[in-house]
DNA sequence: GAGTCCATGTAAACAGTTACATGATTGA
DNA sequence: TCAATCATGTAACTGTTTACATGGACTC
């Protein structure tokens, strides 16, 4: 997983407390990932133990005290290492940890190696395109006449259509990302 | 979650062993959901305890023995109940248990109330459309001139673009599903 | 007076992944 | 001979969600 790395990206942009991180998550990468405050608090503690972040307790008047977290040197190094590392996880669209990880890496790309990231996107694009071909093959074989479908067969086809649409959309996005990165050199 | 219900749908179409279910999962709703054999074996045992499925041990020659599972009466009732029940889970696109659940329900729609399912799709469509509006609002405010973006701002915009595309694709699919269901009465 | 925001936490349950184990059959 | 397929399982771990708890400040 990449929750610690997602936190590193967010803290790199702006130091903050666990509470702030939880609300920021909803606004920034919320479309790919949401994390509850419990997850974030627990993760922050292990990150502190690993030396990836520093903590500064801040006393406030009129509000509860808070702990402001800042990225440590080893956290910066870890983030850069992770961004350059190939995407892991299996290729099935189901859990889709890779797209999620990619979104996090992209958001933190300025803290890592953009060209290494570019390569990962090209690789992911190829895998996604292959999967889309598989789904389209299923469609051709199992539903040669989509207009005539009724009942259970219709429903099955619709589910497959969802898979195809999701892959197409994913591919389109990856192409947009690649084009934008290439135009930004 | 809905793993037991996904298994009920699959077993309703065709009785089978845990092993068979695991491989079927990849082919049918694999684009939305993949489950490992360990998950399936564990779930099947609790489903048996709950009386949702019956087991028949089958001895084979030249291969390991297997346990063939069949949907019990109470399993059929539970599946119908669950299909009619409104979609649960939060609306964030991140974990997206609702789209996953909807795909399972759609695949098993002939074992439940199709019109109740139709209503759920309409409701989900409305929520997704609202979320898309939120994302488009972010885009307008934070990135009024997308062509001029470079570096970190460009990357942030690309991540948002992914969220927007995913929602658009999801909406398009829901519309396709609604149109198909309405044409199938 | 009720509800939301800020801020952190414990505890428990549930979901999902990875590793290990067994063992015969079939095909390259 | 090596790998894959069939078939089920234990165990440990990681990840995620939900419930409960506290308590002041602010807004309706």
CSV table of C-alpha atoms (C1' of nucleotides) in Angstrom, one decimal:
chain,number,residue,atom,x,y,z
A,1,UNK,CA,0.0,0.0,0.0
A,2,UNK,CA,1.0,3.6,-0.2
A,3,UNK,CA,-0.7,5.5,2.6
A,4,UNK,CA,2.5,6.5,4.2
A,5,UNK,CA,3.7,7.8,0.9
A,6,UNK,CA,0.5,9.6,0.2
A,7,UNK,CA,1.0,11.3,3.6
A,8,UNK,CA,4.6,12.1,2.7
A,9,UNK,CA,3.4,13.8,-0.5
A,10,UNK,CA,0.7,15.8,1.4
A,11,UNK,CA,3.2,16.8,4.1
A,12,UNK,CA,5.8,17.8,1.5
A,13,UNK,CA,3.4,20.3,0.1
A,14,UNK,CA,2.4,21.6,3.5
A,15,UNK,CA,3.1,20.4,7.1
A,16,UNK,CA,0.1,19.7,9.2
A,17,UNK,CA,-1.7,17.7,11.8
A,18,UNK,CA,-3.3,14.3,11.4
A,19,UNK,CA,-6.7,16.0,11.4
A,20,UNK,CA,-5.7,18.4,8.7
A,21,UNK,CA,-4.3,15.6,6.6
A,22,UNK,CA,-7.6,13.7,6.9
A,23,UNK,CA,-9.5,16.6,5.5
A,24,UNK,CA,-7.0,17.4,2.8
A,25,UNK,CA,-7.2,13.8,1.6
A,26,UNK,CA,-10.8,14.3,0.7
A,27,UNK,CA,-10.0,17.3,-1.4
A,28,UNK,CA,-6.9,16.3,-3.2
A,29,UNK,CA,-6.7,12.6,-4.0
A,30,UNK,CA,-10.1,11.8,-2.6
A,31,UNK,CA,-11.3,10.7,-6.0
A,32,UNK,CA,-8.8,7.9,-5.9
A,33,UNK,CA,-8.5,7.3,-2.2
A,34,UNK,CA,-10.0,8.2,1.1
A,35,UNK,CA,-8.5,7.5,4.4
A,36,UNK,CA,-10.2,7.9,7.8
A,37,UNK,CA,-8.6,9.8,10.6
A,38,UNK,CA,-7.9,6.5,12.5
A,39,UNK,CA,-5.9,5.2,9.6
A,40,UNK,CA,-3.9,8.4,9.4
A,41,UNK,CA,-3.2,8.7,13.1
A,42,UNK,CA,-1.9,5.2,13.2
A,43,UNK,CA,0.2,5.6,10.1
A,44,UNK,CA,1.7,8.8,11.3
A,45,UNK,CA,2.8,7.1,14.5
A,46,UNK,CA,4.6,4.4,12.6
A,47,UNK,CA,6.1,6.9,10.3
A,48,UNK,CA,7.4,8.8,13.3
A,49,UNK,CA,8.9,5.6,14.6
A,50,UNK,CA,10.6,5.0,11.3
A,51,UNK,CA,12.0,8.6,11.3
A,52,UNK,CA,10.2,9.7,8.2
A,53,UNK,CA,8.5,12.6,9.9
A,54,UNK,CA,9.2,15.0,12.8
A,55,UNK,CA,6.5,16.0,15.3
A,56,UNK,CA,6.0,19.4,16.9
A,57,UNK,CA,3.3,19.7,19.6
A,58,UNK,CA,1.4,22.9,19.2
A,59,UNK,CA,-0.6,24.3,22.1
A,60,UNK,CA,-3.6,26.3,21.0
A,61,UNK,CA,-6.1,28.6,22.8
A,62,UNK,CA,-9.7,27.9,22.4
A,63,UNK,CA,-9.0,24.6,20.5
A,64,UNK,CA,-7.5,21.3,21.4
A,65,UNK,CA,-3.7,21.0,21.1
A,66,UNK,CA,-2.4,19.4,18.0
A,67,UNK,CA,0.7,17.7,16.7
A,68,UNK,CA,2.2,19.2,13.6
A,69,UNK,CA,4.0,16.8,11.4
A,70,UNK,CA,6.9,17.7,9.0
A,71,UNK,CA,8.7,15.5,6.5
A,72,UNK,CA,12.2,14.4,7.8
A,73,UNK,CA,15.2,14.0,5.6
A,74,UNK,CA,14.8,10.2,5.5
A,75,UNK,CA,11.1,10.7,4.6
A,76,UNK,CA,12.1,12.8,1.6
A,77,UNK,CA,14.6,10.1,0.5
A,78,UNK,CA,12.0,7.3,1.0
A,79,UNK,CA,9.5,9.3,-1.1
A,80,UNK,CA,12.0,9.7,-4.0
A,81,UNK,CA,12.9,6.1,-3.8
A,82,UNK,CA,9.3,4.9,-3.9
A,83,UNK,CA,8.4,7.2,-6.8
A,84,UNK,CA,11.2,5.8,-8.9
A,85,UNK,CA,10.3,2.2,-8.0
A,86,UNK,CA,8.1,0.2,-10.5
A,87,UNK,CA,4.4,0.0,-9.7
A,88,UNK,CA,3.6,-3.2,-7.7
A,89,UNK,CA,0.3,-5.1,-7.3
A,90,UNK,CA,-1.6,-7.3,-9.6
A,91,UNK,CA,-3.1,-6.1,-12.9
A,92,UNK,CA,-6.7,-6.9,-12.3
A,93,UNK,CA,-8.9,-3.8,-12.4
A,94,UNK,CA,-10.7,-4.8,-9.3
A,95,UNK,CA,-8.6,-3.5,-6.4
A,96,UNK,CA,-6.6,-1.3,-8.7
A,97,UNK,CA,-3.9,-0.4,-6.3
A,98,UNK,CA,-1.7,0.6,-9.2
A,99,UNK,CA,-3.9,3.4,-10.6
A,100,UNK,CA,-4.2,4.6,-7.0
A,101,UNK,CA,-0.5,4.5,-6.4
A,102,UNK,CA,0.1,6.2,-9.7
A,103,UNK,CA,-2.1,9.1,-8.8
A,104,UNK,CA,-0.2,9.5,-5.5
A,105,UNK,CA,3.2,9.3,-7.4
A,106,UNK,CA,2.0,11.8,-10.0
A,107,UNK,CA,1.0,14.3,-7.2
A,108,UNK,CA,4.4,13.9,-5.7
A,109,UNK,CA,6.3,13.8,-9.0
A,110,UNK,CA,8.3,17.0,-8.3
A,111,UNK,CA,9.8,15.2,-5.2
A,112,UNK,CA,11.1,12.3,-7.4
A,113,UNK,CA,12.3,11.3,-10.8
A,114,UNK,CA,9.7,12.3,-13.4
A,115,UNK,CA,11.3,10.3,-16.2
A,116,UNK,CA,11.2,7.1,-14.1
A,117,UNK,CA,7.5,7.8,-13.5
A,118,UNK,CA,7.0,8.3,-17.2
A,119,UNK,CA,8.3,4.8,-17.8
A,120,UNK,CA,5.9,3.3,-15.3
A,121,UNK,CA,3.0,5.0,-16.9
A,122,UNK,CA,4.0,3.6,-20.3
A,123,UNK,CA,4.2,0.1,-18.8
A,124,UNK,CA,0.8,0.5,-17.0
A,125,UNK,CA,-0.8,1.7,-20.2
A,126,UNK,CA,0.4,-1.4,-22.1
A,127,UNK,CA,-1.1,-3.7,-19.4
A,128,UNK,CA,-4.4,-1.8,-19.4
A,129,UNK,CA,-4.6,-2.0,-23.2
A,130,UNK,CA,-4.0,-5.7,-23.0
A,131,UNK,CA,-6.8,-6.1,-20.5
A,132,UNK,CA,-9.1,-4.1,-22.6
A,133,UNK,CA,-8.4,-6.4,-25.5
A,134,UNK,CA,-9.3,-9.4,-23.3
A,135,UNK,CA,-12.6,-7.8,-22.3
A,136,UNK,CA,-13.4,-6.9,-25.9
A,137,UNK,CA,-12.6,-10.5,-26.9
A,138,UNK,CA,-15.1,-11.7,-24.3
A,139,UNK,CA,-17.7,-9.3,-25.7
A,140,UNK,CA,-17.3,-10.5,-29.3
A,141,UNK,CA,-17.5,-14.1,-28.4
A,142,UNK,CA,-20.1,-14.1,-25.7
A,143,UNK,CA,-22.4,-11.3,-27.0
A,144,UNK,CA,-22.1,-11.2,-30.8
A,145,UNK,CA,-25.6,-9.6,-31.1
A,146,UNK,CA,-25.9,-7.1,-28.2
A,147,UNK,CA,-29.2,-5.6,-29.5
A,148,UNK,CA,-31.0,-8.9,-29.2
A,149,UNK,CA,-30.2,-9.5,-25.5
A,150,UNK,CA,-32.8,-9.9,-22.8
A,151,UNK,CA,-32.9,-10.8,-19.1
A,152,UNK,CA,-29.8,-12.5,-17.6
A,153,UNK,CA,-27.7,-12.3,-20.7
A,154,UNK,CA,-28.5,-8.6,-21.1
A,155,UNK,CA,-27.4,-8.0,-17.4
A,156,UNK,CA,-24.2,-9.9,-17.9
A,157,UNK,CA,-23.4,-7.9,-20.9
A,158,UNK,CA,-24.0,-4.7,-19.1
A,159,UNK,CA,-21.6,-5.7,-16.4
A,160,UNK,CA,-19.0,-6.4,-19.0
A,161,UNK,CA,-19.7,-3.1,-20.6
A,162,UNK,CA,-18.9,-1.4,-17.3
A,163,UNK,CA,-15.5,-3.1,-17.3
A,164,UNK,CA,-14.8,-2.1,-20.9
A,165,UNK,CA,-15.8,1.5,-20.2
A,166,UNK,CA,-13.6,1.7,-17.1
A,167,UNK,CA,-10.6,0.4,-19.0
A,168,UNK,CA,-11.2,2.8,-21.9
A,169,UNK,CA,-11.5,5.7,-19.6
A,170,UNK,CA,-8.4,4.6,-17.7
A,171,UNK,CA,-6.4,4.4,-21.0
A,172,UNK,CA,-7.6,7.8,-22.1
A,173,UNK,CA,-6.4,9.3,-18.9
A,174,UNK,CA,-3.0,7.6,-19.1
A,175,UNK,CA,-2.6,9.0,-22.6
A,176,UNK,CA,-3.6,12.5,-21.4
A,177,UNK,CA,-1.0,12.2,-18.6
A,178,UNK,CA,1.8,11.0,-21.0
A,179,UNK,CA,1.1,13.8,-23.5
A,180,UNK,CA,1.1,16.4,-20.7
A,181,UNK,CA,4.3,15.2,-19.2
A,182,UNK,CA,6.0,15.1,-22.6
A,183,UNK,CA,4.9,18.7,-23.2
A,184,UNK,CA,6.3,19.8,-19.9
A,185,UNK,CA,10.0,19.0,-20.4
B,1,UNK,CA,-19.3,-6.1,1.8
B,2,UNK,CA,-20.9,-8.4,-0.7
B,3,UNK,CA,-18.6,-11.4,-1.2
B,4,UNK,CA,-21.2,-13.8,0.1
B,5,UNK,CA,-23.8,-12.3,-2.2
B,6,UNK,CA,-21.4,-12.4,-5.2
B,7,UNK,CA,-20.9,-16.1,-4.4
B,8,UNK,CA,-24.7,-16.6,-4.2
B,9,UNK,CA,-25.1,-15.1,-7.7
B,10,UNK,CA,-22.4,-17.2,-9.1
B,11,UNK,CA,-23.8,-20.4,-7.5
B,12,UNK,CA,-27.3,-19.5,-8.6
B,13,UNK,CA,-26.1,-19.6,-12.2
B,14,UNK,CA,-24.2,-22.8,-11.7
B,15,UNK,CA,-23.3,-24.9,-8.6
B,16,UNK,CA,-19.6,-25.5,-8.1
B,17,UNK,CA,-16.7,-25.9,-5.7
B,18,UNK,CA,-14.7,-23.1,-4.1
B,19,UNK,CA,-11.9,-23.6,-6.6
B,20,UNK,CA,-14.3,-23.3,-9.5
B,21,UNK,CA,-15.8,-20.2,-8.0
B,22,UNK,CA,-12.4,-18.6,-7.7
B,23,UNK,CA,-11.7,-19.0,-11.4
B,24,UNK,CA,-15.2,-18.0,-12.4
B,25,UNK,CA,-14.8,-14.7,-10.5
B,26,UNK,CA,-11.9,-13.7,-12.7
B,27,UNK,CA,-13.9,-14.2,-15.8
B,28,UNK,CA,-17.3,-12.7,-14.8
B,29,UNK,CA,-17.1,-9.8,-12.4
B,30,UNK,CA,-13.3,-9.8,-12.4
B,31,UNK,CA,-13.2,-6.3,-13.8
B,32,UNK,CA,-15.0,-5.1,-10.7
B,33,UNK,CA,-13.8,-7.6,-8.2
B,34,UNK,CA,-11.3,-10.3,-7.7
B,35,UNK,CA,-11.3,-12.7,-4.7
B,36,UNK,CA,-8.5,-15.1,-3.8
B,37,UNK,CA,-9.4,-18.7,-3.1
B,38,UNK,CA,-8.6,-18.3,0.6
B,39,UNK,CA,-11.3,-15.6,0.8
B,40,UNK,CA,-13.8,-17.8,-1.0
B,41,UNK,CA,-13.1,-20.9,1.1
B,42,UNK,CA,-13.5,-19.0,4.3
B,43,UNK,CA,-16.7,-17.3,3.1
B,44,UNK,CA,-18.2,-20.5,1.9
B,45,UNK,CA,-17.8,-22.0,5.3
B,46,UNK,CA,-19.6,-19.2,7.1
B,47,UNK,CA,-22.3,-19.3,4.4
B,48,UNK,CA,-22.7,-23.0,5.1
B,49,UNK,CA,-23.0,-22.2,8.8
B,50,UNK,CA,-25.7,-19.7,8.1
B,51,UNK,CA,-27.6,-22.2,6.0
B,52,UNK,CA,-27.3,-20.2,2.7
B,53,UNK,CA,-25.6,-23.0,0.8
B,54,UNK,CA,-25.6,-26.8,0.8
B,55,UNK,CA,-22.5,-28.9,0.4
B,56,UNK,CA,-22.1,-32.2,-1.4
B,57,UNK,CA,-18.7,-33.9,-1.2
B,58,UNK,CA,-17.7,-35.3,-4.6
B,59,UNK,CA,-15.1,-38.0,-4.9
B,60,UNK,CA,-13.1,-37.9,-8.1
B,61,UNK,CA,-10.6,-40.3,-9.7
B,62,UNK,CA,-7.3,-38.9,-10.8
B,63,UNK,CA,-8.0,-35.5,-9.1
B,64,UNK,CA,-8.5,-34.3,-5.5
B,65,UNK,CA,-12.0,-34.7,-4.1
B,66,UNK,CA,-14.1,-31.5,-4.0
B,67,UNK,CA,-17.0,-30.0,-2.3
B,68,UNK,CA,-19.8,-28.8,-4.6
B,69,UNK,CA,-21.9,-26.0,-3.2
B,70,UNK,CA,-25.5,-25.3,-4.1
B,71,UNK,CA,-27.7,-22.4,-3.1
B,72,UNK,CA,-30.1,-23.2,-0.3
B,73,UNK,CA,-33.6,-21.8,0.0
B,74,UNK,CA,-32.6,-19.3,2.6
B,75,UNK,CA,-29.7,-18.3,0.4
B,76,UNK,CA,-32.1,-17.5,-2.5
B,77,UNK,CA,-34.2,-15.5,-0.1
B,78,UNK,CA,-31.2,-13.6,1.2
B,79,UNK,CA,-30.0,-12.8,-2.3
B,80,UNK,CA,-33.4,-11.4,-3.2
B,81,UNK,CA,-33.6,-9.4,0.0
B,82,UNK,CA,-30.1,-7.9,-0.6
B,83,UNK,CA,-30.8,-7.0,-4.3
B,84,UNK,CA,-33.9,-5.0,-3.2
B,85,UNK,CA,-32.0,-3.3,-0.4
B,86,UNK,CA,-30.6,0.2,-1.1
B,87,UNK,CA,-26.9,0.4,-1.8
B,88,UNK,CA,-24.8,1.1,1.3
B,89,UNK,CA,-21.4,2.5,1.8
B,90,UNK,CA,-20.0,6.0,1.4
B,91,UNK,CA,-20.2,8.0,-1.8
B,92,UNK,CA,-16.5,8.7,-2.3
B,93,UNK,CA,-15.2,7.3,-5.5
B,94,UNK,CA,-12.2,5.9,-3.7
B,95,UNK,CA,-13.2,2.6,-2.3
B,96,UNK,CA,-16.3,2.5,-4.5
B,97,UNK,CA,-18.1,-0.4,-2.9
B,98,UNK,CA,-21.3,0.7,-4.4
B,99,UNK,CA,-20.4,0.4,-8.0
B,100,UNK,CA,-18.9,-3.0,-7.2
B,101,UNK,CA,-22.1,-4.0,-5.3
B,102,UNK,CA,-24.2,-2.7,-8.2
B,103,UNK,CA,-22.3,-4.8,-10.7
B,104,UNK,CA,-23.0,-7.9,-8.5
B,105,UNK,CA,-26.7,-7.0,-8.1
B,106,UNK,CA,-27.0,-6.5,-11.8
B,107,UNK,CA,-25.5,-9.8,-12.6
B,108,UNK,CA,-28.0,-11.4,-10.2
B,109,UNK,CA,-30.9,-9.2,-11.1
B,110,UNK,CA,-33.1,-12.1,-12.4
B,111,UNK,CA,-33.0,-13.6,-8.9
B,112,UNK,CA,-34.4,-10.4,-7.4
B,113,UNK,CA,-36.6,-7.3,-8.0
B,114,UNK,CA,-35.4,-5.5,-11.2
B,115,UNK,CA,-37.5,-2.4,-10.6
B,116,UNK,CA,-36.1,-2.0,-7.1
B,117,UNK,CA,-32.6,-2.2,-8.6
B,118,UNK,CA,-33.6,0.4,-11.2
B,119,UNK,CA,-34.4,2.8,-8.4
B,120,UNK,CA,-31.0,2.2,-6.8
B,121,UNK,CA,-29.3,3.0,-10.1
B,122,UNK,CA,-31.2,6.2,-10.5
B,123,UNK,CA,-30.1,7.2,-6.9
B,124,UNK,CA,-26.5,6.3,-7.5
B,125,UNK,CA,-26.5,8.2,-10.8
B,126,UNK,CA,-27.7,11.3,-9.0
B,127,UNK,CA,-24.9,11.1,-6.4
B,128,UNK,CA,-22.2,10.4,-9.0
B,129,UNK,CA,-23.5,13.4,-11.0
B,130,UNK,CA,-23.3,15.6,-7.9
B,131,UNK,CA,-19.7,14.4,-7.3
B,132,UNK,CA,-18.7,15.2,-10.8
B,133,UNK,CA,-20.1,18.7,-10.4
B,134,UNK,CA,-17.9,19.1,-7.3
B,135,UNK,CA,-14.8,18.0,-9.2
B,136,UNK,CA,-15.6,20.3,-12.1
B,137,UNK,CA,-16.0,23.1,-9.7
B,138,UNK,CA,-12.5,22.4,-8.3
B,139,UNK,CA,-11.1,22.4,-11.8
B,140,UNK,CA,-12.6,25.7,-12.7
B,141,UNK,CA,-11.5,27.4,-9.5
B,142,UNK,CA,-8.0,25.9,-9.1
B,143,UNK,CA,-7.0,25.5,-12.7
B,144,UNK,CA,-8.7,28.2,-14.8
B,145,UNK,CA,-5.9,28.1,-17.4
B,146,UNK,CA,-5.0,24.4,-17.9
B,147,UNK,CA,-2.8,25.1,-21.0
B,148,UNK,CA,-0.4,27.2,-19.0
B,149,UNK,CA,0.3,24.7,-16.2
B,150,UNK,CA,3.8,23.3,-15.5
B,151,UNK,CA,5.4,21.2,-12.8
B,152,UNK,CA,3.5,20.5,-9.6
B,153,UNK,CA,0.4,22.4,-10.6
B,154,UNK,CA,0.2,20.4,-13.9
B,155,UNK,CA,0.6,17.1,-12.0
B,156,UNK,CA,-2.2,18.1,-9.6
B,157,UNK,CA,-4.5,19.0,-12.4
B,158,UNK,CA,-3.8,15.6,-14.1
B,159,UNK,CA,-4.8,13.8,-11.0
B,160,UNK,CA,-8.0,15.7,-10.8
B,161,UNK,CA,-8.6,15.0,-14.5
B,162,UNK,CA,-8.4,11.3,-13.7
B,163,UNK,CA,-11.1,11.7,-11.1
B,164,UNK,CA,-13.3,13.6,-13.5
B,165,UNK,CA,-12.8,11.1,-16.3
B,166,UNK,CA,-13.6,8.2,-13.9
B,167,UNK,CA,-16.8,9.9,-12.8
B,168,UNK,CA,-17.8,10.7,-16.4
B,169,UNK,CA,-17.2,7.1,-17.5
B,170,UNK,CA,-19.2,5.9,-14.5
B,171,UNK,CA,-22.1,8.1,-15.3
B,172,UNK,CA,-22.1,7.1,-19.0
B,173,UNK,CA,-22.2,3.5,-17.9
B,174,UNK,CA,-25.1,4.0,-15.5
B,175,UNK,CA,-27.0,5.7,-18.3
B,176,UNK,CA,-26.4,2.8,-20.6
B,177,UNK,CA,-27.6,0.4,-17.9
B,178,UNK,CA,-30.8,2.4,-17.3
B,179,UNK,CA,-31.6,2.7,-21.0
B,180,UNK,CA,-31.0,-1.1,-21.5
B,181,UNK,CA,-33.2,-2.0,-18.5
B,182,UNK,CA,-36.0,0.3,-19.6
B,183,UNK,CA,-35.9,-1.3,-23.1
B,184,UNK,CA,-36.1,-4.8,-21.6
B,185,UNK,CA,-39.5,-4.6,-19.9
C,1,DG,C1',-30.3,23.5,23.2
C,2,DA,C1',-28.7,21.1,19.3
C,3,DG,C1',-25.3,20.5,15.9
C,4,DT,C1',-20.9,21.3,13.8
C,5,DC,C1',-15.9,22.0,13.9
C,6,DC,C1',-11.4,21.1,15.9
C,7,DA,C1',-8.3,17.3,17.6
C,8,DT,C1',-6.8,12.9,19.1
C,9,DG,C1',-7.2,8.6,20.6
C,10,DT,C1',-8.7,3.1,22.0
C,11,DA,C1',-10.8,-1.1,20.6
C,12,DA,C1',-12.9,-4.3,17.9
C,13,DA,C1',-14.5,-6.2,13.8
C,14,DC,C1',-14.2,-7.0,9.1
C,15,DA,C1',-11.8,-7.5,4.6
C,16,DG,C1',-8.0,-8.7,1.9
C,17,DT,C1',-3.2,-10.4,0.9
C,18,DT,C1',0.8,-13.4,1.2
C,19,DA,C1',3.2,-17.4,2.5
C,20,DC,C1',3.3,-22.1,3.3
C,21,DA,C1',1.7,-26.9,2.8
C,22,DT,C1',0.0,-31.2,0.4
C,23,DG,C1',-0.3,-34.2,-3.7
C,24,DA,C1',-1.8,-36.4,-7.9
C,25,DT,C1',-2.3,-35.6,-13.1
C,26,DT,C1',-1.3,-33.7,-17.5
C,27,DG,C1',1.3,-31.4,-21.1
C,28,DA,C1',5.5,-29.1,-23.0
D,1,DT,C1',12.0,-32.4,-15.7
D,2,DC,C1',9.6,-28.4,-15.1
D,3,DA,C1',5.4,-26.1,-15.0
D,4,DA,C1',0.6,-25.8,-14.8
D,5,DT,C1',-4.0,-27.5,-13.4
D,6,DC,C1',-7.1,-29.3,-9.9
D,7,DA,C1',-8.4,-28.9,-5.0
D,8,DT,C1',-8.4,-27.5,-0.2
D,9,DG,C1',-6.6,-25.7,3.7
D,10,DT,C1',-3.8,-23.2,8.0
D,11,DA,C1',-1.5,-19.1,9.7
D,12,DA,C1',0.1,-14.6,9.9
D,13,DC,C1',-0.2,-10.3,8.5
D,14,DT,C1',-1.8,-5.9,6.5
D,15,DG,C1',-5.4,-2.8,5.5
D,16,DT,C1',-9.9,-0.7,6.3
D,17,DT,C1',-14.2,0.4,8.7
D,18,DT,C1',-17.1,1.3,12.5
D,19,DA,C1',-18.1,2.3,17.2
D,20,DC,C1',-17.1,4.6,21.3
D,21,DA,C1',-14.9,8.3,24.1
D,22,DT,C1',-13.5,13.1,25.4
D,23,DG,C1',-14.2,18.2,25.5
D,24,DG,C1',-14.1,23.1,24.5
D,25,DA,C1',-15.6,26.7,21.0
D,26,DC,C1',-18.8,28.4,17.8
D,27,DT,C1',-23.1,28.8,15.2
D,28,DC,C1',-28.2,28.5,14.5
